[in-house]
Coordinates of C-alpha atoms in Angstrom, one line a residue:
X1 CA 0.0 0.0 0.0
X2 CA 1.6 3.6 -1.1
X3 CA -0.1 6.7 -0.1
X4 CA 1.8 8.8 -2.2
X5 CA 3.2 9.4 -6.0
X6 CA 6.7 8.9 -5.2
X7 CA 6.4 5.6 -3.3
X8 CA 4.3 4.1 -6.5
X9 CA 6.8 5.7 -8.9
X10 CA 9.4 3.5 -6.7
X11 CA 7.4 0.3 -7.0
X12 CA 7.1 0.6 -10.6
X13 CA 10.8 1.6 -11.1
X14 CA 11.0 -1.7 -9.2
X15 CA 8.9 -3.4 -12.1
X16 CA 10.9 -1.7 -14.6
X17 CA 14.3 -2.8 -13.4
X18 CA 13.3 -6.5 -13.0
X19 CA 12.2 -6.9 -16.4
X20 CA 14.7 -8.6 -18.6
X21 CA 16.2 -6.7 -21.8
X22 CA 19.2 -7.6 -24.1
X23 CA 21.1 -6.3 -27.4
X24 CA 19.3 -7.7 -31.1
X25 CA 20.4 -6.2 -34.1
X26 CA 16.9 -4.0 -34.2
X27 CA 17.2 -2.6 -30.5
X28 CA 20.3 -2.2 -28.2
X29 CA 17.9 -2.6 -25.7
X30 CA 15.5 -4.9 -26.5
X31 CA 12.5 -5.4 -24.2
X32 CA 12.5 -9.1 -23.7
X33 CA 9.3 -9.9 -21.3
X34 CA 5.5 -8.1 -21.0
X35 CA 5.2 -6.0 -18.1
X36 CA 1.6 -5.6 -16.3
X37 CA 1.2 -3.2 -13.4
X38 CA -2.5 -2.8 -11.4
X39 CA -3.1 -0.3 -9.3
X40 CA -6.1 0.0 -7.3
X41 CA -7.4 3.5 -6.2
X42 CA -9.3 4.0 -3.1
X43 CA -9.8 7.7 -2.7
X44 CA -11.1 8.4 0.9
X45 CA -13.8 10.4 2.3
X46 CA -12.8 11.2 5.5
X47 CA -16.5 12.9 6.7
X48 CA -18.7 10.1 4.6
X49 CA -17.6 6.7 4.1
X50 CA -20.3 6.0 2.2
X51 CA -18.6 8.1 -0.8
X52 CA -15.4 6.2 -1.1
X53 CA -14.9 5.6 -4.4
X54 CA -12.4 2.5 -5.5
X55 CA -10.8 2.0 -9.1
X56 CA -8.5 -0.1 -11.1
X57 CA -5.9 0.9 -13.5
X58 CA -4.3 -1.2 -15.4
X59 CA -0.9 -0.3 -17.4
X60 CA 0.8 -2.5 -19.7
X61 CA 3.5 -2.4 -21.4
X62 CA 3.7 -5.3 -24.5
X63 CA 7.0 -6.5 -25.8
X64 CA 7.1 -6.2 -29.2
X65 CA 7.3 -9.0 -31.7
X66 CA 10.1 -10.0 -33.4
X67 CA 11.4 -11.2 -37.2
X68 CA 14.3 -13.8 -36.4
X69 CA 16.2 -12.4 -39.7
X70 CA 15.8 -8.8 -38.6
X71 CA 17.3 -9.3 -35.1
X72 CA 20.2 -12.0 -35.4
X73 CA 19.0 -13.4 -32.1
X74 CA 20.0 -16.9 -31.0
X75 CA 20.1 -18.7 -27.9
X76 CA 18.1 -17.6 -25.3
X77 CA 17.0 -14.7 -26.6
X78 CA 15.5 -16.3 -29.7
X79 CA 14.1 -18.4 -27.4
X80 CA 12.5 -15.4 -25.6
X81 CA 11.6 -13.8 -29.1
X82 CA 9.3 -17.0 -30.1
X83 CA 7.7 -17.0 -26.8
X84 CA 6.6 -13.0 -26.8
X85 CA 5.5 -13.6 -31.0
X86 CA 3.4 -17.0 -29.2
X87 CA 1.6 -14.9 -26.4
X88 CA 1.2 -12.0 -29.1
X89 CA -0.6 -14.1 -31.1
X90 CA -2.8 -15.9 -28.3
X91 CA -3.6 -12.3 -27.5
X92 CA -4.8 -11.7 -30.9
X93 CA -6.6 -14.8 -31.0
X94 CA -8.4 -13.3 -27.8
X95 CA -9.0 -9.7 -29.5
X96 CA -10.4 -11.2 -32.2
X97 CA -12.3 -13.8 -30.0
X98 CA -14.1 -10.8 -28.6
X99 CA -14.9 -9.0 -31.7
X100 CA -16.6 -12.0 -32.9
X101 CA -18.9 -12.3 -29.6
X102 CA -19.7 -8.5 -29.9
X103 CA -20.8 -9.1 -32.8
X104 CA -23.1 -11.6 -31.5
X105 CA -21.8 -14.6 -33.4
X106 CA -23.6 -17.4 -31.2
X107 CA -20.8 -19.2 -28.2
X108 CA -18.0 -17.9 -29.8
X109 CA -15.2 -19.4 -27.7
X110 CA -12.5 -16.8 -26.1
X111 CA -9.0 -18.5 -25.5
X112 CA -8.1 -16.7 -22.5
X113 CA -6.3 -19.7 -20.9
X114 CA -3.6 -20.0 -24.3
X115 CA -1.2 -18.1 -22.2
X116 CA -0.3 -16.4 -19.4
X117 CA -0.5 -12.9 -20.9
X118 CA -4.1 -13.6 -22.0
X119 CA -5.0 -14.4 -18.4
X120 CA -4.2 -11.4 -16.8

């Protein structure tokens, strides 16, 4: 619990600096993970509880996807490039999922358990 701007601007420094990046030939630093940060809001009345108003924010920041010719990456960090391009795609699959439904195309199935992005 933070009670202030700096002390959440910490916490998501803290985010930032455990997220993994490395060199490709596209990026010198190359964002190698997805980051999601939620932060709930509970402003406070002090004379009426009763007006207490909670939200949610959610802020994320996607890793982009990759073209194994365009970045030179091997090892690991092709390894990390096919798995950001998979959950990319499962995320697509959910978008478009949803676009189907709202269009009201019958039990259109949404794949929110492909991947751990698409859980969130």
């Amino acid at each position: 619990v933070v009670d202030n701007a700096p002390k959440l601007q910490g916490i998501i420094d803290q985010g930032m600096g455990n997220r993994t990046v490395a060199s490709t030939q596209m990026n010198a630093d190359s964002s190698r993970s997805h980051s999601v940060f939620i932060i709930t809001v509970h402003q406070k009345d002090l004379e009426d509880e009763s007006k207490n108003i909670f939200a949610k924010v959610n802020l994320v920041d996607l890793a982009g996807s990759e073209r194994v010719k365009s970045t030179g990456a091997t090892g690991s960090t092709l390894k990390e490039g096919a798995n950001i391009n998979k959950s990319l795609s499962a995320l697509g699959n959910v978008i478009n999922a949803l676009v189907e439904s709202s269009k009201g195309k019958g039990n259109t199935f949404i794949p929110y358990r492909n991947s751990k992005l698409t859980r969130v």
